[in-house]
CSV table of C-alpha atoms and ligand atoms in Angstrom, one decimal:
chain,number,residue,atom,x,y,z
T,1,MET,CA,0.0,0.0,0.0
T,2,SER,CA,1.4,3.5,-0.9
T,3,HIS,CA,1.6,6.1,1.8
T,4,GLY,CA,-1.3,8.1,0.3
T,5,GLU,CA,-3.5,5.0,0.3
T,6,ALA,CA,-2.5,4.2,3.9
T,7,TYR,CA,-3.3,7.7,5.0
T,8,ALA,CA,-6.6,7.8,3.2
T,9,VAL,CA,-7.8,4.6,4.8
T,10,VAL,CA,-7.4,5.9,8.3
T,11,LYS,CA,-8.2,9.6,7.8
T,12,GLY,CA,-10.5,10.8,10.5
T,13,ARG,CA,-9.7,8.2,13.2
T,14,VAL,CA,-6.8,6.9,15.2
T,15,PRO,CA,-4.9,4.3,13.2
T,16,ARG,CA,-4.9,0.7,14.4
T,17,GLU,CA,-1.6,-0.8,15.5
T,18,GLU,CA,-0.5,-2.2,12.2
T,19,GLU,CA,-1.6,0.9,10.4
T,20,LYS,CA,0.4,3.1,12.7
T,21,VAL,CA,3.5,1.0,12.1
T,22,LEU,CA,3.1,1.3,8.3
T,23,LEU,CA,2.6,5.1,8.5
T,24,TYR,CA,5.6,5.6,10.8
T,25,GLN,CA,7.8,3.4,8.5
T,26,ASN,CA,6.8,5.5,5.6
T,27,ALA,CA,7.4,8.8,7.5
T,28,ARG,CA,10.8,7.5,8.6
T,29,ASN,CA,11.8,6.5,5.1
T,30,ALA,CA,10.7,9.9,3.7
T,31,LEU,CA,12.8,11.7,6.4
T,32,THR,CA,15.8,9.5,5.8
T,33,ALA,CA,15.8,10.3,2.1
T,34,MET,CA,15.2,14.0,2.7
T,35,LEU,CA,17.7,14.6,5.4
T,36,GLU,CA,20.6,12.6,4.2
T,37,GLY,CA,23.7,14.7,5.0
T,38,GLU,CA,21.7,17.6,6.4
T,39,THR,CA,22.5,19.0,9.9
T,40,GLU,CA,21.1,22.5,10.1
T,41,SER,CA,18.7,22.5,13.0
T,42,VAL,CA,15.7,24.5,11.6
T,43,LEU,CA,15.9,22.5,8.4
T,44,VAL,CA,15.9,19.2,10.3
T,45,MET,CA,13.1,20.2,12.8
T,46,SER,CA,10.8,21.7,10.2
T,47,SER,CA,11.2,18.6,7.9
T,48,ILE,CA,10.4,16.3,10.8
T,49,VAL,CA,7.3,18.3,11.8
T,50,ALA,CA,6.1,18.6,8.2
T,51,VAL,CA,6.5,15.0,7.3
T,52,LEU,CA,5.0,13.7,10.6
T,53,HIS,CA,2.1,16.1,10.6
T,54,GLN,CA,1.2,15.3,7.0
T,55,SER,CA,1.7,11.5,7.5
T,56,MET,CA,-0.2,10.8,10.7
T,57,PRO,CA,-4.0,11.2,10.6
T,58,HIS,CA,-4.3,11.3,14.4
T,59,TYR,CA,-2.1,14.4,14.8
T,60,PHE,CA,-3.9,17.7,15.4
T,61,TRP,CA,-0.9,19.9,16.4
T,62,SER,CA,2.8,19.0,15.9
T,63,GLY,CA,5.8,21.0,16.8
T,64,PHE,CA,9.1,21.5,18.6
T,65,TYR,CA,9.6,23.6,21.7
T,66,ARG,CA,13.3,24.5,21.9
T,67,VAL,CA,15.3,25.0,25.2
T,68,ILE,CA,16.4,28.7,25.2
T,69,GLU,CA,17.5,30.5,28.3
T,70,ASN,CA,15.8,28.0,30.6
T,71,SER,CA,12.4,28.1,28.9
T,72,LEU,CA,10.8,26.2,26.1
T,73,LEU,CA,10.2,28.4,23.0
T,74,VAL,CA,7.8,27.2,20.3
T,75,GLY,CA,8.8,26.3,16.8
T,76,PRO,CA,9.0,25.0,14.2
T,77,TYR,CA,5.4,23.7,14.3
T,78,GLN,CA,2.3,22.9,12.2
T,79,GLY,CA,-1.2,23.6,13.4
T,80,THR,CA,-3.1,26.3,15.2
T,81,PRO,CA,-1.3,29.2,16.9
T,82,ALA,CA,0.3,27.9,20.1
T,83,CYS,CA,1.6,29.0,23.5
T,84,LEU,CA,4.9,30.8,22.9
T,85,ARG,CA,6.9,30.0,26.1
T,86,ILE,CA,6.7,27.2,28.6
T,87,ARG,CA,8.7,27.3,31.9
T,88,HIS,CA,10.8,24.4,33.2
T,89,GLY,CA,8.6,21.7,34.7
T,90,LYS,CA,5.3,23.3,33.6
T,91,GLY,CA,2.6,21.5,31.6
T,92,VAL,CA,3.3,18.3,29.7
T,93,CYS,CA,6.2,19.8,27.7
T,94,GLY,CA,7.9,21.2,30.7
T,95,THR,CA,7.5,17.9,32.5
T,96,ALA,CA,9.0,15.9,29.7
T,97,TRP,CA,12.0,18.3,29.5
T,98,ALA,CA,12.5,18.4,33.3
T,99,GLU,CA,12.3,14.6,33.7
T,100,LYS,CA,14.1,13.9,30.3
T,101,ARG,CA,11.5,11.3,29.4
T,102,THR,CA,8.6,10.8,27.1
T,103,VAL,CA,5.3,11.7,28.6
T,104,VAL,CA,2.0,10.2,27.1
T,105,VAL,CA,-1.2,11.8,28.3
T,106,ALA,CA,-4.4,9.9,27.4
T,107,ASP,CA,-6.7,12.8,28.5
T,108,VAL,CA,-5.1,16.2,28.8
T,109,HIS,CA,-8.0,17.6,30.9
T,110,ALA,CA,-7.0,15.1,33.6
T,111,PHE,CA,-3.3,16.1,33.6
T,112,PRO,CA,-2.6,18.5,36.5
T,113,GLY,CA,-1.1,21.7,35.1
T,114,HIS,CA,-1.8,21.0,31.5
T,115,ILE,CA,-1.3,24.1,29.4
T,116,ALA,CA,-4.3,24.4,27.0
T,117,CYS,CA,-3.3,26.2,23.9
T,118,ASP,CA,-6.2,24.9,21.8
T,119,ALA,CA,-9.4,23.6,23.5
T,120,ARG,CA,-9.6,20.9,20.8
T,121,SER,CA,-6.5,19.1,22.1
T,122,ALA,CA,-7.6,15.9,23.9
T,123,SER,CA,-4.5,13.8,24.2
T,124,GLU,CA,-0.8,14.3,23.7
T,125,ILE,CA,2.7,12.8,23.6
T,126,VAL,CA,5.9,14.8,24.3
T,127,VAL,CA,9.3,13.3,23.4
T,128,PRO,CA,12.7,14.8,24.5
T,129,TRP,CA,15.0,15.6,21.6
T,130,ARG,CA,18.8,15.6,22.1
T,131,ASN,CA,21.8,17.0,20.4
T,132,ARG,CA,24.8,14.8,19.4
T,133,LYS,CA,26.3,15.3,22.9
T,134,GLY,CA,23.2,13.8,24.4
T,135,GLU,CA,21.8,17.0,25.9
T,136,VAL,CA,18.0,17.6,25.7
T,137,ILE,CA,17.8,20.8,23.7
T,138,ALA,CA,14.1,20.5,22.5
T,139,VAL,CA,11.0,18.5,23.0
T,140,LEU,CA,8.6,17.3,20.2
T,141,ASP,CA,5.0,17.9,21.2
T,142,ILE,CA,2.2,16.1,19.4
T,143,ASP,CA,-1.4,16.8,20.2
T,144,SER,CA,-4.5,14.9,19.0
T,145,ASP,CA,-8.1,16.1,19.0
T,146,GLN,CA,-9.1,12.5,20.0
T,147,LYS,CA,-8.6,11.0,23.5
T,148,GLU,CA,-6.2,8.2,24.0
T,149,ALA,CA,-4.7,8.7,20.5
T,150,PHE,CA,-1.1,7.8,21.5
T,151,ASP,CA,0.3,4.5,22.7
T,152,ALA,CA,3.6,2.5,22.9
T,153,ILE,CA,3.9,2.5,19.1
T,154,ASP,CA,3.9,6.3,18.9
T,155,GLU,CA,6.4,6.4,21.8
T,156,GLN,CA,8.7,3.8,20.2
T,157,TRP,CA,8.7,5.4,16.8
T,158,LEU,CA,9.1,9.0,18.0
T,159,GLU,CA,11.9,7.9,20.2
T,160,HIS,CA,13.5,6.1,17.3
T,161,LEU,CA,13.2,9.3,15.2
T,162,ALA,CA,14.7,11.3,18.0
T,163,ALA,CA,17.7,8.9,18.1
T,164,SER,CA,18.0,8.9,14.2
T,165,PHE,CA,17.8,12.6,13.7
T,166,PRO,CA,19.6,14.3,16.6
T,167,LEU,CA,20.0,18.1,16.4
T,168,LEU,CA,23.3,19.9,16.3
S,1,SME,N1,0.0,20.9,25.8
S,1,SME,C1,1.2,21.5,26.1
S,1,SME,C2,1.3,22.9,25.7
S,1,SME,C3,1.7,23.1,24.3
S,1,SME,S1,0.4,23.1,23.2
S,1,SME,O1,-0.4,21.9,23.4
S,1,SME,C4,0.9,23.3,21.7
S,1,SME,C5,1.7,21.3,27.5
S,1,SME,O2,0.8,21.2,28.4
S,1,SME,O3,2.8,21.2,27.7
């Protein structure tokens, strides 16, 4: 099945396990081909966000928050206008950064301290992104407008992408 066919099949709902795997494989292959030999950070981050956001039908908002002067600053991203700055330890993004681990939230309205940038966000996953020295210098934040959209497959694949495409 081509990527377009796979996407069309699942548009409008959360993909099933085997569909998610296929969609992530296609996204990874596209990124590997696109980013061969590229290291410039904005180029790498915007390509990752664009490919993932266009590939995954359960994504509503997709973007990086970069660690700058002890806050997270938004961008590059795809989706509705978002909160610009997030402090250390605040919200889901600030928690993933502070604890240097992926955070999956099945229902954002049940997460204490969740920062609501768009009321349509219902579930989310945030993955720390490192540089080549292993320092967390950004997080990738993905929101869905459907509850319980993210599971261990999203976690594994996004962590795989983080390891495959470190930032400078
Ligand atoms: N949900 C995030 C805030 C960022 S927006 O969803 C784009 C959080 O609580 O960290």
